[in-house]
Tab-separated table of C-alpha atoms in Angstrom:
chain	number	residue	atom	x	y	z
A	1	UNK	CA	74.996	78.778	88.615
A	2	UNK	CA	76.902	75.465	88.540
A	3	UNK	CA	80.040	75.998	86.470
A	4	UNK	CA	81.490	72.513	86.963
A	5	UNK	CA	80.442	69.232	88.546
A	6	UNK	CA	82.444	66.024	88.394
A	7	UNK	CA	83.078	62.785	90.244
A	8	UNK	CA	86.716	61.950	90.974
A	9	UNK	CA	87.759	58.373	91.642
A	10	UNK	CA	91.280	57.255	92.492
A	11	UNK	CA	92.635	60.689	91.540
A	12	UNK	CA	90.936	60.814	88.133
A	13	UNK	CA	87.955	62.679	86.784
A	14	UNK	CA	85.505	59.965	85.788
A	15	UNK	CA	82.125	61.464	84.946
A	16	UNK	CA	79.950	64.581	85.038
A	17	UNK	CA	76.639	63.565	86.690
A	18	UNK	CA	73.410	65.124	85.543
A	19	UNK	CA	71.770	65.244	88.976
A	20	UNK	CA	73.188	65.849	92.439
A	21	UNK	CA	71.600	62.966	94.406
A	22	UNK	CA	73.045	60.384	92.031
A	23	UNK	CA	76.417	62.135	92.098
A	24	UNK	CA	76.640	61.937	95.875
A	25	UNK	CA	75.450	58.317	96.000
A	26	UNK	CA	77.981	57.341	93.346
A	27	UNK	CA	80.809	59.089	95.147
A	28	UNK	CA	80.007	57.506	98.510
A	29	UNK	CA	79.607	54.075	96.976
A	30	UNK	CA	83.081	54.117	95.444
A	31	UNK	CA	86.469	53.776	97.113
A	32	UNK	CA	88.574	56.981	97.164
A	33	UNK	CA	85.821	58.836	95.324
A	34	UNK	CA	84.261	62.241	95.866
A	35	UNK	CA	82.155	64.761	93.998
A	36	UNK	CA	83.318	68.333	93.436
A	37	UNK	CA	80.704	70.958	92.583
A	38	UNK	CA	81.689	74.498	91.660
A	39	UNK	CA	79.184	77.359	91.776
A	40	UNK	CA	79.529	80.964	90.665
A	41	UNK	CA	77.504	83.570	92.570
A	42	UNK	CA	74.471	81.280	92.959
A	43	UNK	CA	71.002	82.541	93.704
A	44	UNK	CA	68.989	81.225	96.638
A	45	UNK	CA	66.939	79.026	94.293
A	46	UNK	CA	70.046	77.614	92.590
A	47	UNK	CA	71.678	76.822	95.927
A	48	UNK	CA	68.573	75.242	97.450
A	49	UNK	CA	69.080	71.838	95.806
A	50	UNK	CA	72.749	71.735	96.794
A	51	UNK	CA	71.820	72.627	100.366
A	52	UNK	CA	69.166	69.926	100.516
A	53	UNK	CA	71.215	67.107	98.984
A	54	UNK	CA	74.468	67.751	100.852
A	55	UNK	CA	72.916	68.778	104.178
A	56	UNK	CA	74.709	72.100	104.381
A	57	UNK	CA	74.180	74.187	107.487
A	58	UNK	CA	71.759	77.105	106.943
A	59	UNK	CA	74.120	79.640	108.552
A	60	UNK	CA	76.923	78.636	106.204
A	61	UNK	CA	74.512	78.739	103.275
A	62	UNK	CA	73.439	82.243	104.234
A	63	UNK	CA	77.085	83.338	104.357
A	64	UNK	CA	77.698	81.802	100.940
A	65	UNK	CA	74.765	83.586	99.345
A	66	UNK	CA	75.336	87.023	100.862
A	67	UNK	CA	79.149	86.958	100.711
A	68	UNK	CA	81.064	89.899	102.268
A	69	UNK	CA	82.480	87.556	104.905
A	70	UNK	CA	85.783	87.590	106.761
A	71	UNK	CA	88.092	84.605	106.210
A	72	UNK	CA	87.072	81.976	108.734
A	73	UNK	CA	86.691	78.276	109.519
A	74	UNK	CA	83.474	76.796	110.889
A	75	UNK	CA	82.823	73.176	111.871
A	76	UNK	CA	79.282	71.842	111.464
A	77	UNK	CA	77.823	68.366	111.913
A	78	UNK	CA	77.762	67.497	108.210
A	79	UNK	CA	80.493	69.674	106.766
A	80	UNK	CA	83.485	71.915	107.256
A	81	UNK	CA	83.017	75.503	106.053
A	82	UNK	CA	85.987	77.664	105.026
A	83	UNK	CA	85.924	81.237	103.707
A	84	UNK	CA	88.877	82.609	101.738
A	85	UNK	CA	89.372	86.012	100.115
A	86	UNK	CA	91.442	85.836	96.914
A	87	UNK	CA	93.106	89.130	96.048
A	88	UNK	CA	93.705	90.578	92.595
A	89	UNK	CA	96.215	93.315	91.799
A	90	UNK	CA	95.346	95.675	88.933
A	91	UNK	CA	98.657	96.960	87.498
A	92	UNK	CA	96.994	99.603	85.323
A	93	UNK	CA	95.357	101.366	88.270
A	94	UNK	CA	97.670	100.076	91.052
A	95	UNK	CA	94.656	98.888	93.027
A	96	UNK	CA	93.852	95.783	95.054
A	97	UNK	CA	90.465	94.096	94.745
A	98	UNK	CA	89.235	91.024	96.581
A	99	UNK	CA	86.696	88.326	95.863
A	100	UNK	CA	85.409	85.469	98.015
A	101	UNK	CA	85.686	81.691	97.967
A	102	UNK	CA	83.505	79.517	100.163
A	103	UNK	CA	84.444	75.849	100.492
A	104	UNK	CA	82.221	73.144	101.981
A	105	UNK	CA	84.073	69.923	102.767
A	106	UNK	CA	82.064	66.898	103.843
A	107	UNK	CA	81.747	63.147	103.503
A	108	UNK	CA	82.880	62.459	99.916
A	109	UNK	CA	82.040	65.921	98.597
A	110	UNK	CA	83.433	69.386	98.054
A	111	UNK	CA	81.240	72.368	97.215
A	112	UNK	CA	82.973	75.578	96.195
A	113	UNK	CA	81.178	78.915	95.826
A	114	UNK	CA	82.915	81.803	94.092
A	115	UNK	CA	82.067	85.513	94.208
A	116	UNK	CA	84.029	87.912	92.021
A	117	UNK	CA	86.205	87.629	88.944
A	118	UNK	CA	89.013	85.568	90.501
A	119	UNK	CA	89.940	82.451	88.485
A	120	UNK	CA	91.790	80.591	91.240
A	121	UNK	CA	89.301	77.713	91.388
A	122	UNK	CA	89.465	76.971	87.671
A	123	UNK	CA	93.265	77.002	87.759
A	124	UNK	CA	93.380	74.763	90.843
A	125	UNK	CA	90.931	72.242	89.376
A	126	UNK	CA	92.927	72.057	86.153
A	127	UNK	CA	96.199	71.583	88.027
A	128	UNK	CA	94.785	68.954	90.395
A	129	UNK	CA	93.351	66.944	87.524
A	130	UNK	CA	96.904	66.729	86.183
A	131	UNK	CA	98.269	65.614	89.592
A	132	UNK	CA	96.646	62.247	90.217
A	133	UNK	CA	98.630	61.419	93.371
A	134	UNK	CA	97.514	64.630	95.056
A	135	UNK	CA	93.887	64.288	93.988
A	136	UNK	CA	93.754	60.796	95.514
A	137	UNK	CA	93.564	62.454	98.941
A	138	UNK	CA	90.059	63.619	98.094
A	139	UNK	CA	88.388	66.739	99.546
A	140	UNK	CA	91.403	67.418	101.764
A	141	UNK	CA	93.581	67.822	98.669
A	142	UNK	CA	91.092	70.285	97.170
A	143	UNK	CA	90.994	72.433	100.317
A	144	UNK	CA	94.785	72.417	100.571
A	145	UNK	CA	95.318	73.230	96.879
A	146	UNK	CA	92.846	76.129	96.932
A	147	UNK	CA	94.314	77.546	100.161
A	148	UNK	CA	97.834	77.198	98.833
A	149	UNK	CA	96.959	78.929	95.541
A	150	UNK	CA	95.241	81.827	97.308
A	151	UNK	CA	98.133	82.389	99.737
A	152	UNK	CA	100.764	82.067	97.000
A	153	UNK	CA	98.965	84.793	95.087
A	154	UNK	CA	99.089	86.902	98.250
A	155	UNK	CA	102.878	86.717	98.010
A	156	UNK	CA	102.761	88.024	94.437
A	157	UNK	CA	100.467	90.892	95.412
A	158	UNK	CA	102.733	91.764	98.356
A	159	UNK	CA	105.671	91.977	95.924
A	160	UNK	CA	103.710	94.305	93.619
A	161	UNK	CA	102.778	96.529	96.564
A	162	UNK	CA	106.430	96.634	97.611
A	163	UNK	CA	107.359	97.836	94.110
A	164	UNK	CA	104.682	100.547	94.280
A	165	UNK	CA	106.002	101.684	97.651
A	166	UNK	CA	109.522	101.967	96.269
A	167	UNK	CA	108.200	104.182	93.468
A	168	UNK	CA	106.469	106.398	96.026
A	169	UNK	CA	109.637	106.620	98.100
A	170	UNK	CA	111.620	107.646	95.014
A	171	UNK	CA	109.057	110.325	94.225
A	172	UNK	CA	108.895	111.674	97.776
A	173	UNK	CA	112.663	111.801	98.274
A	174	UNK	CA	113.422	113.218	94.844
A	175	UNK	CA	114.831	116.795	94.647
A	176	UNK	CA	111.359	118.129	93.862
A	177	UNK	CA	109.795	116.096	96.690
A	178	UNK	CA	106.640	115.356	94.714
A	179	UNK	CA	103.663	117.601	94.117
A	180	UNK	CA	100.436	118.268	95.948
A	181	UNK	CA	98.889	115.097	94.538
A	182	UNK	CA	101.619	112.950	96.131
A	183	UNK	CA	99.913	113.002	99.538
A	184	UNK	CA	96.648	111.736	98.036
A	185	UNK	CA	98.551	108.999	96.183
A	186	UNK	CA	100.191	107.888	99.419
A	187	UNK	CA	96.845	107.867	101.223
A	188	UNK	CA	95.197	105.844	98.432
A	189	UNK	CA	98.105	103.410	98.537
A	190	UNK	CA	97.562	103.007	102.271
A	191	UNK	CA	93.923	102.169	101.519
A	192	UNK	CA	95.102	99.397	99.163
A	193	UNK	CA	97.264	97.956	101.924
A	194	UNK	CA	94.280	97.979	104.295
A	195	UNK	CA	92.191	96.167	101.690
A	196	UNK	CA	94.961	93.583	101.413
A	197	UNK	CA	95.180	93.188	105.192
A	198	UNK	CA	91.439	92.531	105.431
A	199	UNK	CA	92.023	89.456	103.286
A	200	UNK	CA	95.255	88.140	104.813
A	201	UNK	CA	95.032	88.988	108.512
A	202	UNK	CA	91.857	87.107	109.538
A	203	UNK	CA	92.953	84.011	107.583
A	204	UNK	CA	95.795	83.197	109.974
A	205	UNK	CA	93.674	81.608	112.788
A	206	UNK	CA	91.786	79.273	110.377
A	207	UNK	CA	95.024	78.146	108.720
A	208	UNK	CA	96.661	77.694	112.109
A	209	UNK	CA	93.792	75.407	113.051
A	210	UNK	CA	94.001	73.491	109.769
A	211	UNK	CA	97.719	73.038	110.380
A	212	UNK	CA	97.032	71.495	113.788
A	213	UNK	CA	98.807	74.281	115.660
A	214	UNK	CA	97.823	76.278	118.722
A	215	UNK	CA	95.287	75.492	121.460
A	216	UNK	CA	92.576	74.705	118.874
A	217	UNK	CA	94.860	72.478	116.834
A	218	UNK	CA	92.949	69.220	117.305
A	219	UNK	CA	91.995	67.083	114.318
A	220	UNK	CA	89.159	68.391	112.184
A	221	UNK	CA	86.367	66.246	110.752
A	222	UNK	CA	86.264	65.367	107.045
A	223	UNK	CA	89.999	66.112	106.692
A	224	UNK	CA	92.976	63.766	106.470
A	225	UNK	CA	95.279	64.381	109.453
A	226	UNK	CA	98.305	63.559	107.305
A	227	UNK	CA	97.703	66.840	105.427
A	228	UNK	CA	98.543	68.982	108.472
A	229	UNK	CA	102.231	69.420	107.457
A	230	UNK	CA	101.073	70.782	104.097
A	231	UNK	CA	98.733	73.234	105.786
A	232	UNK	CA	101.632	74.243	108.046
A	233	UNK	CA	103.581	75.179	104.931
A	234	UNK	CA	100.677	77.346	103.743
A	235	UNK	CA	100.468	78.826	107.242
A	236	UNK	CA	104.168	79.751	107.087
A	237	UNK	CA	103.646	81.504	103.744
A	238	UNK	CA	100.689	83.431	105.150
A	239	UNK	CA	102.730	84.489	108.191
A	240	UNK	CA	105.350	85.833	105.794
A	241	UNK	CA	102.683	87.751	103.906
A	242	UNK	CA	101.263	89.265	107.105
A	243	UNK	CA	104.739	90.311	108.273
A	244	UNK	CA	105.388	91.915	104.891
A	245	UNK	CA	102.029	93.700	104.973
A	246	UNK	CA	102.658	95.120	108.442
A	247	UNK	CA	106.051	96.361	107.279
A	248	UNK	CA	104.461	97.978	104.231
A	249	UNK	CA	101.867	99.677	106.415
A	250	UNK	CA	104.524	101.112	108.734
A	251	UNK	CA	106.706	102.235	105.840
A	252	UNK	CA	103.896	103.985	103.985
A	253	UNK	CA	103.009	105.845	107.195
A	254	UNK	CA	106.644	106.904	107.483
A	255	UNK	CA	106.672	107.986	103.823
A	256	UNK	CA	103.540	110.075	104.371
A	257	UNK	CA	105.079	111.700	107.452
A	258	UNK	CA	108.286	112.411	105.531
A	259	UNK	CA	106.320	113.942	102.644
A	260	UNK	CA	104.325	116.191	104.984
A	261	UNK	CA	107.534	117.222	106.753
A	262	UNK	CA	109.123	118.100	103.409
A	263	UNK	CA	106.047	120.110	102.450
A	264	UNK	CA	106.293	121.973	105.766
A	265	UNK	CA	110.001	122.672	105.222
A	266	UNK	CA	109.329	123.970	101.708
A	267	UNK	CA	106.557	126.206	103.026
A	268	UNK	CA	108.933	127.562	105.673
A	269	UNK	CA	111.495	128.239	102.961
A	270	UNK	CA	108.879	130.081	100.947
A	271	UNK	CA	107.863	132.121	103.989
A	272	UNK	CA	111.500	133.051	104.655
A	273	UNK	CA	111.895	134.193	101.046
A	274	UNK	CA	108.699	136.214	101.215
A	275	UNK	CA	109.795	137.759	104.518
A	276	UNK	CA	113.215	138.632	103.070
A	277	UNK	CA	111.716	140.334	100.014
A	278	UNK	CA	109.226	142.164	102.247
A	279	UNK	CA	112.074	143.436	104.432
A	280	UNK	CA	113.991	144.609	101.369
A	281	UNK	CA	110.916	146.407	100.063
A	282	UNK	CA	110.266	148.025	103.441
A	283	UNK	CA	113.588	149.899	103.584
A	284	UNK	CA	113.148	152.127	100.459
A	285	UNK	CA	109.470	152.468	101.300
A	286	UNK	CA	110.347	153.807	104.735
A	287	UNK	CA	112.943	156.260	103.386
A	288	UNK	CA	110.660	157.439	100.588
A	289	UNK	CA	107.849	157.809	103.093
A	290	UNK	CA	109.945	160.041	105.343
A	291	UNK	CA	110.936	162.358	102.505
A	292	UNK	CA	107.408	162.404	101.175
A	293	UNK	CA	105.862	163.966	104.272
A	294	UNK	CA	106.171	167.506	102.778
A	295	UNK	CA	107.142	169.275	106.012
A	296	UNK	CA	108.546	172.769	105.415
A	297	UNK	CA	111.559	172.377	107.674
A	298	UNK	CA	113.320	169.104	106.794
A	299	UNK	CA	117.083	168.523	106.458
A	300	UNK	CA	118.624	167.907	103.052
A	301	UNK	CA	115.538	169.119	101.168
A	302	UNK	CA	117.384	171.953	99.491
A	303	UNK	CA	120.689	170.124	99.182
A	304	UNK	CA	121.728	169.657	95.517
A	305	UNK	CA	122.893	166.044	96.048
A	306	UNK	CA	120.043	164.949	98.297
A	307	UNK	CA	118.208	162.908	95.657
A	308	UNK	CA	121.195	160.859	94.401
A	309	UNK	CA	122.370	160.489	98.017
A	310	UNK	CA	119.037	159.028	99.120
A	311	UNK	CA	118.964	156.695	96.107
A	312	UNK	CA	122.514	155.590	96.882
A	313	UNK	CA	121.619	154.926	100.520
A	314	UNK	CA	118.631	152.843	99.385
A	315	UNK	CA	120.829	150.852	96.994
A	316	UNK	CA	123.498	150.230	99.644
A	317	UNK	CA	120.923	149.081	102.188
A	318	UNK	CA	119.222	146.825	99.625
A	319	UNK	CA	122.533	145.234	98.634
A	320	UNK	CA	123.459	144.761	102.271
A	321	UNK	CA	120.130	143.093	103.122
A	322	UNK	CA	120.329	140.891	100.032
A	323	UNK	CA	123.807	139.638	100.944
A	324	UNK	CA	122.725	139.066	104.552
A	325	UNK	CA	119.646	137.038	103.587
A	326	UNK	CA	121.601	135.146	100.911
A	327	UNK	CA	124.285	134.179	103.427
A	328	UNK	CA	121.645	132.860	105.816
A	329	UNK	CA	119.929	130.859	103.090
A	330	UNK	CA	116.748	132.882	103.029
A	331	UNK	CA	117.007	133.671	99.325
C-alpha cells in the first residue's frame, strides 16, 4: 500500500496529490520539483499503477514485489534501481534481522518500496523535510540520505555485535570456561554475523559505483554528479563496517576453537583423574584377589599378623600412588 506520497518543490513539501499521473506531471512541470512515493509491501495490483505511470522496468518491479534480493544497483532506460538491506538488532534475543528497501530514481520522481519492520524511510523523510537545502537536490538527496541512514545503522549494529563477542570471550575464558551450551551460543552468534554480512558485503560495489570510484565509476543517469563526494563518505563508512565484520567473523571462529580446546583439555583432565582413581582401586583389588584364591599352600596364610600386614601394605601403596598422582597434577 502507499504509505506516503508528496510533491517537493524547492526543498519543501508542497502537496499530497490524489492521483499519480497528475503528481508526475506537476513535478516535471515545476523547477526543482519531484514526487516521492513510499510503498509498504505492495501487492502486484497495487504496484501496477505505479509501474505504468512511472515506466518502471518489469524486472525491477518483479524484484520489488518478490523481495529477497541482494543489495545491488541496476541502470534502466527510465530509472535507476537500488536495493538496500536495512539491519535491525534485537537486544532482547541478541539476534540480527534484515529487511529490504528498493529505491527507483528517475526523472523528477523517487519510488521507495519497503519490506519488513524497518522504519528508516520514515525517519529519513522526516529529517529531509527539516533540511531544505539538502532536499533541494531532489531524488539524488533522497537516495543519498537513505543510503547514509542504512549504513550508519550498520555501524551501530556492528558495535552491538562487538559487545556480544566480548561477553562470549569473557564467558569462554572464565575459570569455569563456560558450559555445554556455550558452543551453541557461539555458533548462533556466528550465524548472526553471517546474516549481517549478507546485508553489508554485496552493498560495497553499488556504493562504489555511486561514489564514482573504480572501473565502473562513470556518471549515472538521474543523479547529480556533485553528490559523488557524499556517496564516497557513505562508501568509506561501509568499508569500515565490512572490515569490522570480517574481524568479528575471524574472532568468533577463534573463540569457538579456544572453547573446544578448553573442553578437550578438561576432558583430558577428567580422564587422568578417572585413570588415577582406577589405578588406586586396582592395587587393593589385586592384593585381595591373590589372597582370595583359597589355595591350600600359600605363604602368610597362617601367620598371626598377616591380615593387618596386608591392610598396611594396601594403605602404604594407596598413599604412595595418591601422592604420586597429586604431584603430577592428575588429582
